[in-house]
PDB file of C-alpha atoms in Angstrom:
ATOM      1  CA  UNK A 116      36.002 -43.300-135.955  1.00  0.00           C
ATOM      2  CA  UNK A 117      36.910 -45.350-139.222  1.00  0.00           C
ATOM      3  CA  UNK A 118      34.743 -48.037-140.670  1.00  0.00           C
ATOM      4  CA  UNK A 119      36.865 -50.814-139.557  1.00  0.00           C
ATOM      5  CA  UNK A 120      36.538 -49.222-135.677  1.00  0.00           C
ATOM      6  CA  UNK A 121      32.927 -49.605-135.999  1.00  0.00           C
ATOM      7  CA  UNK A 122      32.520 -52.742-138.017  1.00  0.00           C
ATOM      8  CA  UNK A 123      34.707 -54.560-134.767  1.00  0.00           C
ATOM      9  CA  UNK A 124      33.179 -52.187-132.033  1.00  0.00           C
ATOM     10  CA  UNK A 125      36.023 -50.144-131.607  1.00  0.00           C
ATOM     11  CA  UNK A 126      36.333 -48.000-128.245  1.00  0.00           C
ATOM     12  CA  UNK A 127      33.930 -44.646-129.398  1.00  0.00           C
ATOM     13  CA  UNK A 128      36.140 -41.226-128.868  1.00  0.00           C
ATOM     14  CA  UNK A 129      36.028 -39.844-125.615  1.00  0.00           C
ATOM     15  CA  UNK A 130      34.599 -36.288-125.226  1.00  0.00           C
ATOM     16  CA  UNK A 131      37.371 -33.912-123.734  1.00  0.00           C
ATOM     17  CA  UNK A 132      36.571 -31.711-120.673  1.00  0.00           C
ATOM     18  CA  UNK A 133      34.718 -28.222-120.983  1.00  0.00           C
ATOM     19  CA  UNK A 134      36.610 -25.004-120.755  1.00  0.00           C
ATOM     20  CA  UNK A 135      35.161 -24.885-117.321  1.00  0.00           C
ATOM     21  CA  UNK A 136      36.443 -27.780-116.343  1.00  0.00           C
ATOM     22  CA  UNK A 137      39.861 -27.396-117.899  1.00  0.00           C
ATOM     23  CA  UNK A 138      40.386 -24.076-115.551  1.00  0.00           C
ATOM     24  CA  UNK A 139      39.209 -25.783-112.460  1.00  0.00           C
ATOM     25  CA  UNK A 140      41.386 -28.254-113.042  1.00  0.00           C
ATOM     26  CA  UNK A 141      44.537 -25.939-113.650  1.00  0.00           C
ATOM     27  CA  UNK A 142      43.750 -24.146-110.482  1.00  0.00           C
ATOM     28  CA  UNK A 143      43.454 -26.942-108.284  1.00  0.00           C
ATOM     29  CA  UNK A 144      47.400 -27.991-109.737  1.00  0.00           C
ATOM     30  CA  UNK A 145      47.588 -24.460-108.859  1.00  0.00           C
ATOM     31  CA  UNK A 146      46.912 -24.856-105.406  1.00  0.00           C
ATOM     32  CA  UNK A 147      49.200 -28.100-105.473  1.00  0.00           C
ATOM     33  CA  UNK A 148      51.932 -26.450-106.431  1.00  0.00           C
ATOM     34  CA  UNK A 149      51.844 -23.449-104.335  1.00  0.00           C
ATOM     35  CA  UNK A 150      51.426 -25.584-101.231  1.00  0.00           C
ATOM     36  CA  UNK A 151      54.481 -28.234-102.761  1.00  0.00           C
ATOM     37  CA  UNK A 152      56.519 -24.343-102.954  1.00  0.00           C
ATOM     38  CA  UNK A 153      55.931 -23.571 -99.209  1.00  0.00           C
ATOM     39  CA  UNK A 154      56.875 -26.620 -98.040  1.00  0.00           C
ATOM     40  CA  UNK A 155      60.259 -26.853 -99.941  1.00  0.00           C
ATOM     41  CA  UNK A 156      61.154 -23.227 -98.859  1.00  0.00           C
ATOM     42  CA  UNK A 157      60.391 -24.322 -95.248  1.00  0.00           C
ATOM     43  CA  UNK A 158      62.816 -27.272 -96.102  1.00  0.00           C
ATOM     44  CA  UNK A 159      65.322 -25.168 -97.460  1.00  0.00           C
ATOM     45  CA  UNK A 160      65.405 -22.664 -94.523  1.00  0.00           C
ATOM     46  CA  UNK A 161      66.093 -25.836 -92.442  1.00  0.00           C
ATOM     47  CA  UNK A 162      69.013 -27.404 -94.144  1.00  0.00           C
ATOM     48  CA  UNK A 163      70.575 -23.789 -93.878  1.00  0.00           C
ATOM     49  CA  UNK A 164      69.995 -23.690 -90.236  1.00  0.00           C
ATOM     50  CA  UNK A 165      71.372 -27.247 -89.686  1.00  0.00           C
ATOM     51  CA  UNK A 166      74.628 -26.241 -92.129  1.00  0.00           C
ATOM     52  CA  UNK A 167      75.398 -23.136 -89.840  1.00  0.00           C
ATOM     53  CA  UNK A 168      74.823 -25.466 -86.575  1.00  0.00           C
ATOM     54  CA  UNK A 169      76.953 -28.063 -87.434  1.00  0.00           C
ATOM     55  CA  UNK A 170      79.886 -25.890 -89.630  1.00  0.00           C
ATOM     56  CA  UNK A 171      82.466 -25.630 -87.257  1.00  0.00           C
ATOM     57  CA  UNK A 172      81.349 -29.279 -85.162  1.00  0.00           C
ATOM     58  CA  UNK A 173      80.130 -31.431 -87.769  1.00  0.00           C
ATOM     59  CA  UNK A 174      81.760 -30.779 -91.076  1.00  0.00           C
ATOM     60  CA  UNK A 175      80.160 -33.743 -92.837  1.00  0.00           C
ATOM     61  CA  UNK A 176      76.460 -32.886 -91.715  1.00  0.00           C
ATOM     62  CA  UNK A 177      76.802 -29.506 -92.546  1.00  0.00           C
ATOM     63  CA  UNK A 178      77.759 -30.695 -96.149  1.00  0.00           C
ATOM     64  CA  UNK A 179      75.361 -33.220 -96.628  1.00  0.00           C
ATOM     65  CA  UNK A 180      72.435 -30.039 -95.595  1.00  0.00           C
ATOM     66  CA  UNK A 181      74.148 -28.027 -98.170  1.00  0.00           C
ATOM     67  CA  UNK A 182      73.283 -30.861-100.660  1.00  0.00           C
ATOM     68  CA  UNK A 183      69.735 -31.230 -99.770  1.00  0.00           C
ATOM     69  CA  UNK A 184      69.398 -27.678 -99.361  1.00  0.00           C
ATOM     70  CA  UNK A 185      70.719 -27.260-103.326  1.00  0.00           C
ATOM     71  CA  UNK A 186      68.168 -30.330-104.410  1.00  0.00           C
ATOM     72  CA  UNK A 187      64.950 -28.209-102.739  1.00  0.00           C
ATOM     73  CA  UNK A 188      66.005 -25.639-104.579  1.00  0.00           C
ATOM     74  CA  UNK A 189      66.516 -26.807-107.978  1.00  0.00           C
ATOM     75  CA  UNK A 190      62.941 -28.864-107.535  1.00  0.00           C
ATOM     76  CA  UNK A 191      61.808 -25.012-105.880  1.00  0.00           C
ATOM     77  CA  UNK A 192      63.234 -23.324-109.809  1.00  0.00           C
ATOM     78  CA  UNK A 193      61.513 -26.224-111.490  1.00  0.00           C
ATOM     79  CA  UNK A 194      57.761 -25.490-109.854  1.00  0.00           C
ATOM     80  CA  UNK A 195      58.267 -21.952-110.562  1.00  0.00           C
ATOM     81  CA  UNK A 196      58.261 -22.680-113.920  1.00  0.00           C
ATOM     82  CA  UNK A 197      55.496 -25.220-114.159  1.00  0.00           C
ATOM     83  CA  UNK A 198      53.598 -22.769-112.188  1.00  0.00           C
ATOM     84  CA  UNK A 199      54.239 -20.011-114.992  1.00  0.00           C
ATOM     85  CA  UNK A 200      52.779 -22.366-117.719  1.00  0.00           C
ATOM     86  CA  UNK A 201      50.018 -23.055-116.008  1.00  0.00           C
ATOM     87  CA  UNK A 202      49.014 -19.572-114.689  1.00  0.00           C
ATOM     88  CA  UNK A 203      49.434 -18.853-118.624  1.00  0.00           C
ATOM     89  CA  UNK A 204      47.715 -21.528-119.741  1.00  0.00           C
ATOM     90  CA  UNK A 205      44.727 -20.846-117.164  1.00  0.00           C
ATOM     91  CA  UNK A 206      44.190 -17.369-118.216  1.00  0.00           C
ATOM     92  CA  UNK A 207      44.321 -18.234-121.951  1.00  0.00           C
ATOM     93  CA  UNK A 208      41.631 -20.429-121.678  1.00  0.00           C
ATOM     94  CA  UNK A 209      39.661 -18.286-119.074  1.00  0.00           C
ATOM     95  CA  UNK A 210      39.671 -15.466-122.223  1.00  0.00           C
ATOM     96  CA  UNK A 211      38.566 -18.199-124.694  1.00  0.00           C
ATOM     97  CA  UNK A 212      35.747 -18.785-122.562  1.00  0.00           C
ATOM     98  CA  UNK A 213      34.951 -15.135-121.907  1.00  0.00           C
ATOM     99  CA  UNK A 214      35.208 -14.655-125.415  1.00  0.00           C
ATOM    100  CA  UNK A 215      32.833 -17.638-126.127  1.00  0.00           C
ATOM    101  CA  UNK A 216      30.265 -16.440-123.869  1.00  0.00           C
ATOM    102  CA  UNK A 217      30.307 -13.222-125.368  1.00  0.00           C
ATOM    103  CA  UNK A 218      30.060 -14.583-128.861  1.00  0.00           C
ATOM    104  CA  UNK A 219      26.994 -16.522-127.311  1.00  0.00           C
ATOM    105  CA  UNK A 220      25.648 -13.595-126.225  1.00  0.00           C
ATOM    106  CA  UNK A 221      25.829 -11.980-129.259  1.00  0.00           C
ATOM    107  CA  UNK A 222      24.620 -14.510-131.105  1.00  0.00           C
ATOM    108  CA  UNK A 223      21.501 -14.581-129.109  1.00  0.00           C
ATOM    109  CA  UNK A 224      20.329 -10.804-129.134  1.00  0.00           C
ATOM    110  CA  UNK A 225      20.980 -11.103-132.941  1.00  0.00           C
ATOM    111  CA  UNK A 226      18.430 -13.838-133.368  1.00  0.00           C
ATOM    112  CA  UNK A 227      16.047 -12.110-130.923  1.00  0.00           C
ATOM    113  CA  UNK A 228      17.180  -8.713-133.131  1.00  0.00           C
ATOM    114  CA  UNK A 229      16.367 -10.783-136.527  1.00  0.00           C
ATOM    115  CA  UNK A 230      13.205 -12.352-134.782  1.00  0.00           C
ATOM    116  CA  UNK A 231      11.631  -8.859-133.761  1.00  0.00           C
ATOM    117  CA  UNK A 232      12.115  -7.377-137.409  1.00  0.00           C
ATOM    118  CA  UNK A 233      10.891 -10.658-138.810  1.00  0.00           C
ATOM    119  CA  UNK A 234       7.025  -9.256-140.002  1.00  0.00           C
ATOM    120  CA  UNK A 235       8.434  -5.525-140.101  1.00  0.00           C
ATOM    121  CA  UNK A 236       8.501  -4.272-143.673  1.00  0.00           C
ATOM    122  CA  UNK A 237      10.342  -1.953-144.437  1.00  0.00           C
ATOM    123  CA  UNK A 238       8.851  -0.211-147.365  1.00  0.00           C
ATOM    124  CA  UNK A 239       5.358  -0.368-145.022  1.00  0.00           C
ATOM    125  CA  UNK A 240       7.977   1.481-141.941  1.00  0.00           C
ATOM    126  CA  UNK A 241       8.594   4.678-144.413  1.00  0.00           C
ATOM    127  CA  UNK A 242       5.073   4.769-145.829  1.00  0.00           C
ATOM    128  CA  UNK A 243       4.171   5.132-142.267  1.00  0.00           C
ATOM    129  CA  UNK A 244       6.656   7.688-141.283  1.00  0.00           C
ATOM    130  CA  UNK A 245       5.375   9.516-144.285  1.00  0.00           C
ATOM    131  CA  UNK A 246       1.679   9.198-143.203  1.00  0.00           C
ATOM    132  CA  UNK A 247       2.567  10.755-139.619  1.00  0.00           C
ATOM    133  CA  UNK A 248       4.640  13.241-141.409  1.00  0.00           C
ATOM    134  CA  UNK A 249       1.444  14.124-143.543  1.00  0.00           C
ATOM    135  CA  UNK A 250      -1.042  13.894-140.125  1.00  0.00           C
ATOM    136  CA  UNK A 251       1.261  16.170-138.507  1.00  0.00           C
ATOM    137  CA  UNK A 252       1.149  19.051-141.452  1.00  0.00           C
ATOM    138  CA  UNK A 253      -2.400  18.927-141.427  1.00  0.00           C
ATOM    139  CA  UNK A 254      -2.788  19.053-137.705  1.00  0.00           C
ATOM    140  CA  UNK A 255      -0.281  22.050-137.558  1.00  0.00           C
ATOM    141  CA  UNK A 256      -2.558  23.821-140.656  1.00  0.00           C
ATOM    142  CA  UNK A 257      -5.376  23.179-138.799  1.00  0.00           C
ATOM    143  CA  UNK A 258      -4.156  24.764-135.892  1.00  0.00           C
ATOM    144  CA  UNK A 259      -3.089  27.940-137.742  1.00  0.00           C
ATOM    145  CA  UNK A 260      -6.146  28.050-139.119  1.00  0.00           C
ATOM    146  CA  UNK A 261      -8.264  28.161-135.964  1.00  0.00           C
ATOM    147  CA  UNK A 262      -5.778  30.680-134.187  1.00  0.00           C
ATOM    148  CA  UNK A 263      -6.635  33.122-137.079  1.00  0.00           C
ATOM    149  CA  UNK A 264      -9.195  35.365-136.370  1.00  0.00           C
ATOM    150  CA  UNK A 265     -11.511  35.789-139.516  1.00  0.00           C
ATOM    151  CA  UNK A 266     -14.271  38.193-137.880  1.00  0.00           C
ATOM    152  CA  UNK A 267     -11.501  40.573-136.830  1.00  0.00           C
ATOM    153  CA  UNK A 268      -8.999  40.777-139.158  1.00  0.00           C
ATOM    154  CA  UNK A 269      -5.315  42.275-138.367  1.00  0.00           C
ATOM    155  CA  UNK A 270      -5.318  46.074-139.897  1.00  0.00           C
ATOM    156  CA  UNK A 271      -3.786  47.918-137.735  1.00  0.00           C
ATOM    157  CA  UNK A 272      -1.187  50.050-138.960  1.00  0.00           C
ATOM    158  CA  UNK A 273       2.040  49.472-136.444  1.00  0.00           C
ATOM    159  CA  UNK A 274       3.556  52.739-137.745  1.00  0.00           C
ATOM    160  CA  UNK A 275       0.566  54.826-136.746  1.00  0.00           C
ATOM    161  CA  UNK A 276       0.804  52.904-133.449  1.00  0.00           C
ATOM    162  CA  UNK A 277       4.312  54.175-132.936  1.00  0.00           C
ATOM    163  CA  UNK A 278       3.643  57.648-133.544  1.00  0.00           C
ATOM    164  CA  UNK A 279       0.733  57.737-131.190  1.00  0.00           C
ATOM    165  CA  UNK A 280       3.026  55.884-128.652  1.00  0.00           C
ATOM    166  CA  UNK A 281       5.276  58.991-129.106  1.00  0.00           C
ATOM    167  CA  UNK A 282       2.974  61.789-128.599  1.00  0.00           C
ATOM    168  CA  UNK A 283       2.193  59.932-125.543  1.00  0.00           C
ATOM    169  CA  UNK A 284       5.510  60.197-123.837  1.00  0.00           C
ATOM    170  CA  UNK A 285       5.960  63.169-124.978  1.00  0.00           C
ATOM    171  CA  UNK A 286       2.653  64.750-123.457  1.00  0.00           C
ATOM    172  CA  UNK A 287       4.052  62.769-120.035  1.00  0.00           C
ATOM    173  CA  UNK A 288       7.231  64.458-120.400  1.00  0.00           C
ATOM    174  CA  UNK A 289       6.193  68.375-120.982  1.00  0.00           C
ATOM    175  CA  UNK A 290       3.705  67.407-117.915  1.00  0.00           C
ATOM    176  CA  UNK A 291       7.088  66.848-115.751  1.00  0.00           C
ATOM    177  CA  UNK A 292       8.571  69.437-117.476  1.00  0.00           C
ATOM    178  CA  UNK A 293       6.443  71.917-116.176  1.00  0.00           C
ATOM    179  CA  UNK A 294       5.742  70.281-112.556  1.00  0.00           C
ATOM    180  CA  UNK A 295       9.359  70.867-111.705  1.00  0.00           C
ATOM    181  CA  UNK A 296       9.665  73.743-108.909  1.00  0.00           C
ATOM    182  CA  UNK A 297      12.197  75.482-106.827  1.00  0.00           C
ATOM    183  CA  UNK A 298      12.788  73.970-103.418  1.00  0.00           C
ATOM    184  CA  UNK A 299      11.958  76.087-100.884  1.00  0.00           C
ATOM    185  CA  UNK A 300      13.490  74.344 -97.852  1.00  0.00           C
ATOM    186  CA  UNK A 301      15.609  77.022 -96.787  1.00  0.00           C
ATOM    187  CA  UNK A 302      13.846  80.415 -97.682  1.00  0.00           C
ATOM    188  CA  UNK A 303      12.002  82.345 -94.394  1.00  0.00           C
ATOM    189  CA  UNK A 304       8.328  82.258 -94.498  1.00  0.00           C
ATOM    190  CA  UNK A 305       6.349  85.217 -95.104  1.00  0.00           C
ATOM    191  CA  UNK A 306       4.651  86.907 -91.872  1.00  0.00           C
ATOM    192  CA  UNK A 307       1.011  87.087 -92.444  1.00  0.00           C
ATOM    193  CA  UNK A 308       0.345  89.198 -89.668  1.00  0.00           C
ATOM    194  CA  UNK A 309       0.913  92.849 -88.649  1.00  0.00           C
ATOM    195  CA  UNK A 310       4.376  93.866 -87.283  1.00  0.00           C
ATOM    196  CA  UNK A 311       4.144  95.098 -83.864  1.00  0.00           C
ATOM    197  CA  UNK A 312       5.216  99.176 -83.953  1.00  0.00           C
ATOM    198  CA  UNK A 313       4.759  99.172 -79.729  1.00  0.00           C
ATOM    199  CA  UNK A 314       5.577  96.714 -76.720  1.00  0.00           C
ATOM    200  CA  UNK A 315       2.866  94.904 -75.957  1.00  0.00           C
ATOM    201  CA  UNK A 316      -0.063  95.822 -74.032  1.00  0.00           C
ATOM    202  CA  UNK A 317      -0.865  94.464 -70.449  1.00  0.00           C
ATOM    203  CA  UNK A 318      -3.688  92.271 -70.075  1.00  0.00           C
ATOM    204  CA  UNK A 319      -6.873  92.835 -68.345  1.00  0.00           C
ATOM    205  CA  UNK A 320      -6.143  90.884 -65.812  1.00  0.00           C
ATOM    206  CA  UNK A 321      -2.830  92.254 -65.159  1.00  0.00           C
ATOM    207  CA  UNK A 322      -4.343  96.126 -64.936  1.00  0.00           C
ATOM    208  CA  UNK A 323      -7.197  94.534 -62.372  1.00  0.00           C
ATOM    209  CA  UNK A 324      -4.686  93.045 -59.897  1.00  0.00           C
ATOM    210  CA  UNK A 325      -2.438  96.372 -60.027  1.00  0.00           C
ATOM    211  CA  UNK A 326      -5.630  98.296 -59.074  1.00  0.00           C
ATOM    212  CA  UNK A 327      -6.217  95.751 -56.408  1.00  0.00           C
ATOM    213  CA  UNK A 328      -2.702  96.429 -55.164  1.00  0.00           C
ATOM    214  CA  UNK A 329      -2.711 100.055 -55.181  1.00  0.00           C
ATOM    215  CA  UNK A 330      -6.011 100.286 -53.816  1.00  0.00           C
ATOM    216  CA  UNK A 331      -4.486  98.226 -50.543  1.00  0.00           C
ATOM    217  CA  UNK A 332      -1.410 100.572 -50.016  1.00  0.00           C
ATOM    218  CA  UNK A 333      -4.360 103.682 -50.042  1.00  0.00           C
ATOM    219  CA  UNK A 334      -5.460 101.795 -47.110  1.00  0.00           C
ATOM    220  CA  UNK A 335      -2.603 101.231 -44.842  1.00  0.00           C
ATOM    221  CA  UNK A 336      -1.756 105.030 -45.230  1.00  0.00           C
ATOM    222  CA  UNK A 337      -4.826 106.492 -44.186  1.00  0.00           C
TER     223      UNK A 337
END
């Protein structure tokens, strides 16, 4: 506002709408539109059907529904095209305002970024890294100091542990070596006792019950 403006209370500037309220505002002419579209379509599709009713009756009417029928659709064309500004114009300023709130954001977790760094030095960050570096040396030689065993130090000889590994498999082996024997599945077995030169003899009791027989035939014949 100029000097003059205020010196004779001129009318202050008025603030303009938010981006929020610009794109509710496009989409309710949106709406408008889109509903002022059906209904002129509707209109259309009746002016057609009158023309065809009345072509070969009514030669005038059919005309004049031709005419209105040509009006609804040049108003029809001329929506179109206010509703392809405005769908442009909506989505234009819905990126703005994406991109504004995302510049917001940004802004935000840089301040809160710059805020948290705010008493870290960092000359005092690497001379702690390099005191956790040193901690962690003198742990580890500490460690490999302890794990060394000073009453019983580490001289064995690994070569002379080898050989004697050697001789041991080898004493295993000749031990196999000379455990291996013939199978003897399939040969006869040796008879242990005396082979029998005569048939066998009788048993006692056999001989007894002959006697008894021959005794009982001496019987009958006498």
């Amino acid at each position: 506002m100029s000097f003059l403006g205020k010196l004779f209370g001129g009318k202050k500037e008025e603030k303009g709408p938010t981006t929020h309220e610009a794109i509710q505002k496009l989409r309710e002419t949106e709406e408008l539109l889109i509903k002022k579209q059906e209904f002129l379509e509707k209109k259309i599709e009746g002016e057609i059907q009158t023309a065809r009713k009345n072509g070969t009756k009514n030669k005038r009417a059919a005309i004049a529904a031709l005419k209105r029928k040509k009006r609804y659709e040049k108003q029809l064309t001329q929506i179109d095209g206010t509703l392809t500004q405005i769908e442009a114009q909506r989505e234009a300023l819905e990126g703005a305002n994406t991109n504004a709130q995302v510049l917001n954001t940004m802004r935000e977790a840089a301040n809160a970024m710059k805020l948290a760094h705010k008493d870290i030095d960092v000359d005092k960050v690497h001379d702690i890294m390099d005191d956790i570096a040193e901690q962690h040396d003198i742990s580890r030689e500490i460690t490999e100091a302890i794990s060394n065993n000073v009453a019983f130090p580490n001289d064995i000889d690994e070569d002379e542990l080898e050989r004697e590994l050697e001789e041991l498999e080898q004493e295993e082996l000749d031990k196999e070596m000379i455990g291996i024997n013939v199978p003897s599945d399939n040969l006869p077995d040796v008879p242990t006792a005396e082979l029998a030169t005569d048939k066998p003899k009788p048993s006692k009791s056999k001989e007894t019950e002959d006697d008894k027989e021959f005794a009982l035939l001496q019987s009958w014949a006498t």
